[in-house]
Amino acid sequence: MWQQSTRYPDPAVEVIDPSFAQYRVFSAAVERLATGFRWCEGPVWFGDQRSLLWSDIPNNRIMRWDEETGATSVFRKPSDHANGNTRDRQGRLVTCEHGGRRVTRTEYDGSITVIADSYQGKPLNSPNDVVVKSDGSIWFTDPPFGILGNYEGHKAKPESGQNVYRVDGASGEITAVATDVDGPNGLCFSPDENKLYLVASRATPNRLIYVYDVVDGRTLANGRVFIDAGPGTPDGFRCDIDGNLWCGWGMGSDELDGVVIYNPAGKLIGRIRLPERCANLCFGGLKRNRLFMAASQSIYALYVNTQGAPGG
């Protein structure tokens, strides 16, 4: 049975390289905010509501945690087996849906707008994770994971490649910016938006994190391996303002479950150990200095001495 540490510093927050020590808050411990879910994904912070939203994919719902009261409630059900979530630069919720095989936007009045559901006349697979660039463009990954069975979506045959897409914020035009990736999964921009990081979660023999140069804010070039995950499994991630990559991690052994932190040079500098695999994470709180971690069946949080980069 997991219990929150009463020791400071929390031994679950591990300094692997001395450079990570500056990001650890001495008197902050990993907290479990909520548990009892089937598969947590896509956390996103709504500061104007002081709340966290996340997807509980098999239960076909988006959940909400309230910072003021600590209460957990259902934000939306059914959610069309929502997975990844983010906010656009106007503060609206953007969601990847396995069930609808689409990316949607929730308008201020609660209505749903379809951003993308097909490419070149063929339906998307099962959009997985999504980020919004400062120019308003929406970038998302589209592996087939959500249509491989009926647990996280509806079983269907893939008709499109495993691509990364960009949807223009003004015209709505969709383009494939990376094609035939081996299981494209989590993605995020560097703080200056000159680089895009991308998980290839079906690469062999090991899962990989790629980094691409962003050209003219619209296309990707010079894709290369940034991290070889070895026995680990990276999933979703976000950058902090210093360009460090905070990665949801797990599967392989208990020692790998949690979050790992790499510096901009690709060096492993820190780890947050959790009792469950962490699928995805985001920064939130008043100062964007609270890390929210969506693990298998639970949501965890940790105050850190940095801030999430805007747009994450």
PDB file of N, CA and C in Angstrom, residues 24-63:
ATOM      1  N   ARG A  24      14.631  20.309  -7.234  1.00  0.00           N
ATOM      2  CA  ARG A  24      13.921  19.611  -6.159  1.00  0.00           C
ATOM      3  C   ARG A  24      13.621  20.591  -5.030  1.00  0.00           C
ATOM      4  N   VAL A  25      12.354  20.644  -4.612  1.00  0.00           N
ATOM      5  CA  VAL A  25      11.970  21.427  -3.451  1.00  0.00           C
ATOM      6  C   VAL A  25      12.180  20.547  -2.223  1.00  0.00           C
ATOM      7  N   PHE A  26      13.041  20.986  -1.326  1.00  0.00           N
ATOM      8  CA  PHE A  26      13.453  20.144  -0.198  1.00  0.00           C
ATOM      9  C   PHE A  26      12.266  19.619   0.599  1.00  0.00           C
ATOM     10  N   SER A  27      11.291  20.467   0.856  1.00  0.00           N
ATOM     11  CA  SER A  27      10.183  20.077   1.734  1.00  0.00           C
ATOM     12  C   SER A  27       8.905  19.738   0.969  1.00  0.00           C
ATOM     13  N   ALA A  28       9.038  19.293  -0.269  1.00  0.00           N
ATOM     14  CA  ALA A  28       7.881  18.877  -1.070  1.00  0.00           C
ATOM     15  C   ALA A  28       7.918  17.376  -1.278  1.00  0.00           C
ATOM     16  N   ALA A  29       6.783  16.727  -1.057  1.00  0.00           N
ATOM     17  CA  ALA A  29       6.675  15.285  -1.218  1.00  0.00           C
ATOM     18  C   ALA A  29       5.684  14.958  -2.324  1.00  0.00           C
ATOM     19  N   VAL A  30       5.838  13.790  -2.905  1.00  0.00           N
ATOM     20  CA  VAL A  30       4.879  13.294  -3.882  1.00  0.00           C
ATOM     21  C   VAL A  30       3.548  13.036  -3.168  1.00  0.00           C
ATOM     22  N   GLU A  31       2.467  13.560  -3.735  1.00  0.00           N
ATOM     23  CA  GLU A  31       1.139  13.400  -3.161  1.00  0.00           C
ATOM     24  C   GLU A  31       0.250  12.614  -4.120  1.00  0.00           C
ATOM     25  N   ARG A  32      -0.580  11.748  -3.578  1.00  0.00           N
ATOM     26  CA  ARG A  32      -1.596  11.080  -4.406  1.00  0.00           C
ATOM     27  C   ARG A  32      -2.896  11.853  -4.252  1.00  0.00           C
ATOM     28  N   LEU A  33      -3.366  12.441  -5.343  1.00  0.00           N
ATOM     29  CA  LEU A  33      -4.562  13.281  -5.291  1.00  0.00           C
ATOM     30  C   LEU A  33      -5.841  12.482  -5.442  1.00  0.00           C
ATOM     31  N   ALA A  34      -5.794  11.420  -6.240  1.00  0.00           N
ATOM     32  CA  ALA A  34      -7.001  10.634  -6.500  1.00  0.00           C
ATOM     33  C   ALA A  34      -6.577   9.271  -7.030  1.00  0.00           C
ATOM     34  N   THR A  35      -7.412   8.267  -6.781  1.00  0.00           N
ATOM     35  CA  THR A  35      -7.111   6.921  -7.275  1.00  0.00           C
ATOM     36  C   THR A  35      -8.418   6.194  -7.540  1.00  0.00           C
ATOM     37  N   GLY A  36      -8.314   4.989  -8.129  1.00  0.00           N
ATOM     38  CA  GLY A  36      -9.492   4.188  -8.416  1.00  0.00           C
ATOM     39  C   GLY A  36      -9.952   4.258  -9.855  1.00  0.00           C
ATOM     40  N   PHE A  37      -9.053   4.599 -10.770  1.00  0.00           N
ATOM     41  CA  PHE A  37      -9.402   4.717 -12.187  1.00  0.00           C
ATOM     42  C   PHE A  37      -8.847   3.518 -12.949  1.00  0.00           C
ATOM     43  N   ARG A  38      -9.142   3.440 -14.250  1.00  0.00           N
ATOM     44  CA  ARG A  38      -8.675   2.287 -15.020  1.00  0.00           C
ATOM     45  C   ARG A  38      -7.409   2.587 -15.817  1.00  0.00           C
ATOM     46  N   TRP A  39      -7.330   3.749 -16.438  1.00  0.00           N
ATOM     47  CA  TRP A  39      -6.119   4.114 -17.188  1.00  0.00           C
ATOM     48  C   TRP A  39      -6.117   5.624 -17.365  1.00  0.00           C
ATOM     49  N   CYS A  40      -5.308   6.295 -16.576  1.00  0.00           N
ATOM     50  CA  CYS A  40      -5.278   7.759 -16.565  1.00  0.00           C
ATOM     51  C   CYS A  40      -4.338   8.281 -17.644  1.00  0.00           C
ATOM     52  N   GLU A  41      -4.779   9.307 -18.327  1.00  0.00           N
ATOM     53  CA  GLU A  41      -3.990   9.916 -19.410  1.00  0.00           C
ATOM     54  C   GLU A  41      -4.371  11.390 -19.551  1.00  0.00           C
ATOM     55  N   GLY A  42      -3.579  12.095 -20.347  1.00  0.00           N
ATOM     56  CA  GLY A  42      -3.918  13.420 -20.814  1.00  0.00           C
ATOM     57  C   GLY A  42      -4.224  14.469 -19.771  1.00  0.00           C
ATOM     58  N   PRO A  43      -3.413  14.647 -18.708  1.00  0.00           N
ATOM     59  CA  PRO A  43      -3.725  15.691 -17.732  1.00  0.00           C
ATOM     60  C   PRO A  43      -3.528  17.084 -18.320  1.00  0.00           C
ATOM     61  N   VAL A  44      -4.407  18.006 -17.946  1.00  0.00           N
ATOM     62  CA  VAL A  44      -4.302  19.389 -18.413  1.00  0.00           C
ATOM     63  C   VAL A  44      -4.814  20.301 -17.302  1.00  0.00           C
ATOM     64  N   TRP A  45      -4.093  21.383 -17.061  1.00  0.00           N
ATOM     65  CA  TRP A  45      -4.410  22.289 -15.959  1.00  0.00           C
ATOM     66  C   TRP A  45      -5.253  23.459 -16.454  1.00  0.00           C
ATOM     67  N   PHE A  46      -6.320  23.756 -15.705  1.00  0.00           N
ATOM     68  CA  PHE A  46      -7.163  24.921 -15.968  1.00  0.00           C
ATOM     69  C   PHE A  46      -7.017  25.877 -14.788  1.00  0.00           C
ATOM     70  N   GLY A  47      -6.090  26.824 -14.935  1.00  0.00           N
ATOM     71  CA  GLY A  47      -5.813  27.735 -13.840  1.00  0.00           C
ATOM     72  C   GLY A  47      -6.976  28.641 -13.504  1.00  0.00           C
ATOM     73  N   ASP A  48      -7.774  29.002 -14.507  1.00  0.00           N
ATOM     74  CA  ASP A  48      -8.901  29.885 -14.261  1.00  0.00           C
ATOM     75  C   ASP A  48      -9.993  29.190 -13.452  1.00  0.00           C
ATOM     76  N   GLN A  49      -9.972  27.866 -13.450  1.00  0.00           N
ATOM     77  CA  GLN A  49     -10.919  27.101 -12.646  1.00  0.00           C
ATOM     78  C   GLN A  49     -10.252  26.417 -11.449  1.00  0.00           C
ATOM     79  N   ARG A  50      -8.924  26.578 -11.365  1.00  0.00           N
ATOM     80  CA  ARG A  50      -8.139  25.898 -10.329  1.00  0.00           C
ATOM     81  C   ARG A  50      -8.461  24.409 -10.307  1.00  0.00           C
ATOM     82  N   SER A  51      -8.385  23.803 -11.469  1.00  0.00           N
ATOM     83  CA  SER A  51      -8.743  22.392 -11.558  1.00  0.00           C
ATOM     84  C   SER A  51      -7.860  21.679 -12.567  1.00  0.00           C
ATOM     85  N   LEU A  52      -7.775  20.380 -12.391  1.00  0.00           N
ATOM     86  CA  LEU A  52      -7.053  19.498 -13.299  1.00  0.00           C
ATOM     87  C   LEU A  52      -8.071  18.601 -13.987  1.00  0.00           C
ATOM     88  N   LEU A  53      -7.954  18.482 -15.307  1.00  0.00           N
ATOM     89  CA  LEU A  53      -8.735  17.517 -16.061  1.00  0.00           C
ATOM     90  C   LEU A  53      -7.814  16.417 -16.544  1.00  0.00           C
ATOM     91  N   TRP A  54      -8.337  15.212 -16.639  1.00  0.00           N
ATOM     92  CA  TRP A  54      -7.581  14.117 -17.237  1.00  0.00           C
ATOM     93  C   TRP A  54      -8.546  13.064 -17.760  1.00  0.00           C
ATOM     94  N   SER A  55      -8.047  12.207 -18.647  1.00  0.00           N
ATOM     95  CA  SER A  55      -8.851  11.157 -19.246  1.00  0.00           C
ATOM     96  C   SER A  55      -8.718   9.862 -18.468  1.00  0.00           C
ATOM     97  N   ASP A  56      -9.831   9.195 -18.281  1.00  0.00           N
ATOM     98  CA  ASP A  56      -9.884   7.819 -17.786  1.00  0.00           C
ATOM     99  C   ASP A  56     -10.400   6.999 -18.959  1.00  0.00           C
ATOM    100  N   ILE A  57      -9.477   6.554 -19.811  1.00  0.00           N
ATOM    101  CA  ILE A  57      -9.840   6.107 -21.160  1.00  0.00           C
ATOM    102  C   ILE A  57     -10.826   4.932 -21.159  1.00  0.00           C
ATOM    103  N   PRO A  58     -10.529   3.798 -20.490  1.00  0.00           N
ATOM    104  CA  PRO A  58     -11.464   2.675 -20.578  1.00  0.00           C
ATOM    105  C   PRO A  58     -12.835   2.982 -19.981  1.00  0.00           C
ATOM    106  N   ASN A  59     -12.883   3.878 -19.005  1.00  0.00           N
ATOM    107  CA  ASN A  59     -14.163   4.254 -18.408  1.00  0.00           C
ATOM    108  C   ASN A  59     -14.908   5.313 -19.225  1.00  0.00           C
ATOM    109  N   ASN A  60     -14.309   5.719 -20.357  1.00  0.00           N
ATOM    110  CA  ASN A  60     -14.981   6.598 -21.307  1.00  0.00           C
ATOM    111  C   ASN A  60     -15.430   7.907 -20.647  1.00  0.00           C
ATOM    112  N   ARG A  61     -14.478   8.526 -19.931  1.00  0.00           N
ATOM    113  CA  ARG A  61     -14.825   9.756 -19.235  1.00  0.00           C
ATOM    114  C   ARG A  61     -13.599  10.648 -19.057  1.00  0.00           C
ATOM    115  N   ILE A  62     -13.843  11.935 -18.899  1.00  0.00           N
ATOM    116  CA  ILE A  62     -12.829  12.896 -18.484  1.00  0.00           C
ATOM    117  C   ILE A  62     -13.153  13.281 -17.053  1.00  0.00           C
ATOM    118  N   MET A  63     -12.142  13.231 -16.200  1.00  0.00           N
ATOM    119  CA  MET A  63     -12.311  13.508 -14.779  1.00  0.00           C
ATOM    120  C   MET A  63     -11.822  14.919 -14.447  1.00  0.00           C
TER     121      MET A  63
END
